[in-house]
mmCIF file of C-alpha atoms in Angstrom:
data_model
loop_
_atom_site.group_PDB
_atom_site.id
_atom_site.type_symbol
_atom_site.label_atom_id
_atom_site.label_comp_id
_atom_site.label_asym_id
_atom_site.label_seq_id
_atom_site.Cartn_x
_atom_site.Cartn_y
_atom_site.Cartn_z
ATOM 1 C CA MET L 1 165.017 193.394 179.932
ATOM 2 C CA ALA L 2 164.736 189.906 178.476
ATOM 3 C CA GLN L 3 167.518 187.376 178.853
ATOM 4 C CA ALA L 4 169.215 185.990 175.771
ATOM 5 C CA ILE L 5 167.924 182.566 174.777
ATOM 6 C CA LEU L 6 171.050 180.472 174.329
ATOM 7 C CA PRO L 7 171.806 176.750 174.133
ATOM 8 C CA GLU L 8 171.770 175.307 177.634
ATOM 9 C CA GLY L 9 175.215 174.381 178.905
ATOM 10 C CA ALA L 10 177.091 176.303 176.224
ATOM 11 C CA VAL L 11 179.909 178.546 177.469
ATOM 12 C CA TRP L 12 181.634 181.350 175.573
ATOM 13 C CA ASP L 13 185.168 182.534 176.292
ATOM 14 C CA LEU L 14 185.332 186.260 175.603
ATOM 15 C CA PRO L 15 188.464 188.294 174.851
ATOM 16 C CA PRO L 16 190.263 189.625 177.932
ATOM 17 C CA VAL L 17 189.673 193.140 179.195
ATOM 18 C CA ILE L 18 193.055 194.901 179.056
ATOM 19 C CA LEU L 19 193.432 198.168 180.950
ATOM 20 C CA HIS L 20 196.304 200.526 180.198
ATOM 21 C CA PRO L 21 197.849 202.802 182.835
ATOM 22 C CA PHE L 22 196.999 206.489 182.937
ATOM 23 C CA SER L 23 200.288 208.370 182.667
ATOM 24 C CA ASP L 24 200.094 211.864 184.125
ATOM 25 C CA PRO L 25 202.919 212.670 186.556
ATOM 26 C CA ALA L 26 200.853 215.400 188.213
ATOM 27 C CA GLY L 27 197.758 213.215 188.502
ATOM 28 C CA PRO L 28 198.175 211.794 192.037
ATOM 29 C CA ASP L 29 199.088 215.175 193.521
ATOM 30 C CA GLN L 30 196.138 216.841 191.809
ATOM 31 C CA LEU L 31 193.763 214.216 193.170
ATOM 32 C CA VAL L 32 195.033 214.735 196.721
ATOM 33 C CA GLU L 33 194.805 218.523 196.422
ATOM 34 C CA SER L 34 191.336 218.248 194.928
ATOM 35 C CA SER L 35 190.141 216.049 197.775
ATOM 36 C CA ARG L 36 191.513 218.470 200.361
ATOM 37 C CA ALA L 37 189.961 221.417 198.528
ATOM 38 C CA HIS L 38 186.582 219.685 198.553
ATOM 39 C CA LEU L 39 186.805 219.146 202.312
ATOM 40 C CA MET L 40 187.795 222.795 202.807
ATOM 41 C CA LEU L 41 184.900 224.035 200.688
ATOM 42 C CA GLU L 42 182.561 221.842 202.736
ATOM 43 C CA GLY L 43 183.921 223.352 205.952
ATOM 44 C CA ILE L 44 185.352 220.053 207.169
ATOM 45 C CA LEU L 45 188.951 221.302 206.996
ATOM 46 C CA PRO L 46 190.199 224.858 207.637
ATOM 47 C CA MET L 47 190.821 226.856 204.471
ATOM 48 C CA GLY L 48 194.426 227.544 205.440
ATOM 49 C CA GLY L 49 194.478 231.065 204.041
ATOM 50 C CA LEU L 50 193.268 230.005 200.584
ATOM 51 C CA THR L 51 190.439 231.854 198.882
ATOM 52 C CA GLU L 52 187.300 230.100 197.708
ATOM 53 C CA ASP L 53 188.307 230.707 194.076
ATOM 54 C CA GLU L 54 191.680 229.035 194.671
ATOM 55 C CA LEU L 55 190.013 226.047 196.286
ATOM 56 C CA VAL L 56 187.534 225.729 193.429
ATOM 57 C CA ARG L 57 190.410 225.751 190.924
ATOM 58 C CA ARG L 58 192.153 222.968 192.840
ATOM 59 C CA LEU L 59 188.929 221.004 193.051
ATOM 60 C CA LEU L 60 188.288 221.343 189.325
ATOM 61 C CA SER L 61 191.863 220.376 188.400
ATOM 62 C CA GLY L 62 191.534 217.150 190.336
ATOM 63 C CA ARG L 63 188.073 216.407 188.995
ATOM 64 C CA LEU L 64 189.311 216.931 185.439
ATOM 65 C CA THR L 65 192.102 214.436 186.119
ATOM 66 C CA GLU L 66 189.458 211.959 187.296
ATOM 67 C CA VAL L 67 187.479 212.537 184.097
ATOM 68 C CA LYS L 68 190.571 211.882 181.983
ATOM 69 C CA MET L 69 191.365 208.712 183.911
ATOM 70 C CA LEU L 70 187.825 207.454 183.342
ATOM 71 C CA PHE L 71 188.014 208.436 179.686
ATOM 72 C CA TYR L 72 191.033 206.195 179.124
ATOM 73 C CA VAL L 73 189.459 203.333 181.065
ATOM 74 C CA GLY L 74 186.416 203.773 178.851
ATOM 75 C CA ARG L 75 188.554 203.659 175.726
ATOM 76 C CA ASP L 76 189.930 200.272 176.790
ATOM 77 C CA LEU L 77 186.437 199.028 177.599
ATOM 78 C CA GLU L 78 185.141 200.225 174.228
ATOM 79 C CA ARG L 79 187.870 198.202 172.535
ATOM 80 C CA TRP L 80 186.750 195.133 174.468
ATOM 81 C CA LEU L 81 183.085 195.714 173.621
ATOM 82 C CA SER L 82 183.945 195.979 169.926
ATOM 83 C CA GLN L 83 185.853 192.697 170.077
ATOM 84 C CA CYS L 84 182.947 190.997 171.833
ATOM 85 C CA ALA L 85 180.401 192.407 169.378
ATOM 86 C CA GLU L 86 182.481 191.156 166.439
ATOM 87 C CA MET L 87 182.651 187.728 168.040
ATOM 88 C CA ALA L 88 178.874 187.713 168.587
ATOM 89 C CA ALA L 89 178.238 188.696 164.972
ATOM 90 C CA ARG L 90 180.232 185.662 163.797
ATOM 91 C CA ASP L 91 178.567 183.248 166.225
ATOM 92 C CA ALA L 92 175.284 181.793 164.997
ATOM 93 C CA ASP L 93 173.761 181.301 168.461
ATOM 94 C CA LEU L 94 174.704 184.752 169.750
ATOM 95 C CA SER L 95 173.674 186.453 166.535
ATOM 96 C CA ARG L 96 170.333 184.652 166.522
ATOM 97 C CA ALA L 97 169.718 185.769 170.115
ATOM 98 C CA GLY L 98 170.326 189.420 169.180
ATOM 99 C CA VAL L 99 173.378 189.792 171.413
ATOM 100 C CA ASN L 100 175.136 193.112 170.835
ATOM 101 C CA ALA L 101 177.680 195.440 172.443
ATOM 102 C CA ALA L 102 175.149 196.679 175.005
ATOM 103 C CA SER L 103 174.668 193.083 176.168
ATOM 104 C CA PHE L 104 178.373 192.810 176.935
ATOM 105 C CA ALA L 105 178.437 196.251 178.576
ATOM 106 C CA ASP L 106 175.642 195.123 180.883
ATOM 107 C CA LEU L 107 177.515 191.897 181.641
ATOM 108 C CA LEU L 108 180.695 193.805 182.489
ATOM 109 C CA VAL L 109 179.017 196.318 184.785
ATOM 110 C CA GLU L 110 176.414 194.111 186.437
ATOM 111 C CA HIS L 111 177.759 190.546 186.389
ATOM 112 C CA PRO L 112 181.535 190.267 185.864
ATOM 113 C CA PRO L 113 183.086 186.854 186.578
ATOM 114 C CA GLU L 114 184.314 186.069 190.075
ATOM 115 C CA LYS L 115 187.929 186.052 188.879
ATOM 116 C CA VAL L 116 187.515 189.601 187.591
ATOM 117 C CA LEU L 117 185.963 190.713 190.875
ATOM 118 C CA ALA L 118 188.812 189.097 192.796
ATOM 119 C CA LYS L 119 191.410 190.922 190.726
ATOM 120 C CA LEU L 120 189.623 194.256 191.122
ATOM 121 C CA THR L 121 189.547 193.691 194.878
ATOM 122 C CA LYS L 122 193.264 192.885 194.809
ATOM 123 C CA TRP L 123 193.855 196.164 192.981
ATOM 124 C CA GLY L 124 191.912 198.020 195.674
ATOM 125 C CA VAL L 125 188.909 198.756 193.455
ATOM 126 C CA SER L 126 185.661 198.504 195.414
ATOM 127 C CA ASP L 127 183.068 200.454 193.411
ATOM 128 C CA TYR L 128 183.862 198.906 190.041
ATOM 129 C CA LYS L 129 180.285 199.361 188.818
ATOM 130 C CA SER L 130 180.553 203.143 189.030
ATOM 131 C CA ILE L 131 184.000 203.168 187.436
ATOM 132 C CA PHE L 132 183.040 200.995 184.469
ATOM 133 C CA SER L 133 179.615 202.541 183.889
ATOM 134 C CA ARG L 134 180.873 206.124 184.158
ATOM 135 C CA ALA L 135 183.845 205.350 181.930
ATOM 136 C CA LEU L 136 181.503 204.010 179.254
ATOM 137 C CA GLY L 137 179.099 206.886 179.788
ATOM 138 C CA LEU L 138 181.845 209.421 179.104
ATOM 139 C CA GLN L 139 182.832 207.490 175.985
ATOM 140 C CA ALA L 140 179.347 208.138 174.641
ATOM 141 C CA ALA L 141 180.012 211.884 174.731
ATOM 142 C CA PHE L 142 183.744 212.417 174.158
ATOM 143 C CA SER L 143 186.028 211.233 171.372
ATOM 144 C CA GLN L 144 189.064 212.822 173.046
ATOM 145 C CA PRO L 145 189.933 213.500 176.699
ATOM 146 C CA PRO L 146 188.053 216.675 177.676
ATOM 147 C CA ASP L 147 189.889 219.794 178.796
ATOM 148 C CA PHE L 148 188.948 223.076 180.442
ATOM 149 C CA ASP L 149 188.531 224.714 177.033
ATOM 150 C CA PHE L 150 185.780 222.315 175.967
ATOM 151 C CA VAL L 151 183.624 221.605 179.021
ATOM 152 C CA THR L 152 182.022 223.855 181.595
ATOM 153 C CA PRO L 153 183.177 224.101 185.214
ATOM 154 C CA ALA L 154 179.762 222.779 186.268
ATOM 155 C CA PHE L 155 180.272 219.639 184.192
ATOM 156 C CA ILE L 156 183.738 219.043 185.631
ATOM 157 C CA ARG L 157 182.623 219.620 189.209
ATOM 158 C CA HIS L 158 179.650 217.263 188.896
ATOM 159 C CA TYR L 159 180.940 214.984 186.147
ATOM 160 C CA PHE L 160 179.925 211.814 187.992
ATOM 161 C CA ARG L 161 176.253 212.803 187.843
ATOM 162 C CA PHE L 162 176.497 213.514 184.123
ATOM 163 C CA ALA L 163 178.422 210.283 183.536
ATOM 164 C CA ASP L 164 175.761 208.259 185.373
ATOM 165 C CA GLN L 165 173.069 209.726 183.133
ATOM 166 C CA LEU L 166 175.173 209.197 180.012
ATOM 167 C CA TRP L 167 175.549 205.526 180.925
ATOM 168 C CA GLN L 168 171.798 205.135 181.328
ATOM 169 C CA ALA L 169 171.175 206.946 178.041
ATOM 170 C CA ARG L 170 173.756 204.833 176.250
ATOM 171 C CA GLN L 171 172.174 201.573 177.371
ATOM 172 C CA SER L 172 168.699 202.780 176.422
ATOM 173 C CA LEU L 173 169.625 203.633 172.828
ATOM 174 C CA GLN L 174 169.049 200.081 171.613
ATOM 175 C CA SER L 175 167.293 197.036 172.960
ATOM 176 C CA PHE L 176 169.546 194.207 174.034
ATOM 177 C CA PRO L 177 169.172 190.834 175.697
ATOM 178 C CA ALA L 178 170.889 190.295 179.030
ATOM 179 C CA LEU L 179 173.519 187.581 179.061
ATOM 180 C CA PRO L 180 173.425 184.718 181.576
ATOM 181 C CA PRO L 181 176.680 185.287 183.511
ATOM 182 C CA GLN L 182 177.386 181.595 183.992
ATOM 183 C CA GLN L 183 177.688 181.152 180.228
ATOM 184 C CA PHE L 184 180.347 183.803 179.618
ATOM 185 C CA ARG L 185 183.930 183.894 180.836
ATOM 186 C CA PHE L 186 186.599 186.552 180.503
ATOM 187 C CA GLU L 187 189.717 187.764 182.279
ATOM 188 C CA LEU L 188 190.934 191.197 183.340
ATOM 189 C CA TYR L 189 194.555 192.285 182.945
ATOM 190 C CA ALA L 190 196.681 195.367 183.307
ATOM 191 C CA SER L 191 198.465 195.900 179.991
ATOM 192 C CA ALA L 192 201.946 195.159 181.388
ATOM 193 C CA GLU L 193 200.662 192.011 183.081
ATOM 194 C CA TYR L 194 199.099 190.819 179.825
ATOM 195 C CA ALA L 195 202.298 191.522 177.896
ATOM 196 C CA ARG L 196 204.300 189.429 180.375
ATOM 197 C CA MET L 197 201.799 186.591 180.043
ATOM 198 C CA LEU L 198 202.117 186.653 176.247
ATOM 199 C CA GLU L 199 205.911 186.607 176.519
ATOM 200 C CA ARG L 200 205.757 183.502 178.717
ATOM 201 C CA GLN L 201 203.430 181.799 176.250
ATOM 202 C CA TRP L 202 205.766 182.603 173.367
ATOM 203 C CA GLU L 203 208.746 181.251 175.293
ATOM 204 C CA GLU L 204 206.865 178.060 176.119
ATOM 205 C CA GLY L 205 205.340 177.777 172.657
#
C-alpha cells in the first residue's frame, strides 16, 4: 500500500468521530449470560442443570446483542467516513493524492491520534482495532441490525470471524493511499459529551 503524497508540513483537521450509545435494557444481562453460557459449553463452568440447547440459545442471544452493538458503532463510523471523504473531494491536495473513504478507515483502525487512544483507554476500550474494523466490516453486509430471522446461528456464533473477513474484503475493494498519521487530526466523543461541548460553545459564543 502506497502512502499518499501530500505537501510536507500540511495538517488536516478532520471532523470528530461521534459515537452514540446503544440502548437495549436487556443488553448487559444478555452479555453476561452469554459469557457464562460460553464457559459452560467449554466445560470451564458447571452447566447448572441447563441443557446444551438452552446454553446455546443464551450464547446466541448475547452474541446477537454484540453484533447489534457493533452495527451501531459501524453506522457512526460510516457517517464519519462519509464526512471525511466529502472533505477530501473538496480539497485539491487530498483529491490529487487519491485519498478516499478507505484511506480514512485505515487511518482510524491502524493509526488513530494519541488523544483518541487516550480517550478509548479511559473508556476501558483496549482492543479498539477489532471493534472498529469489525463494526465497519458488518456495515459492508448489513443495512439494518441483523436479527435471528435473517442470519444463521453459525454466523451469530462466529460473527467475529465473518466480520474480520468482511473488513478485509471491504478494504480490498478499491485501491487507496495510506495517510501519514502525523498530518491528520481528529477527536472522539460520545454523543452526549459532544452535545455538552456544543452547548458550552454556544453559551460562550
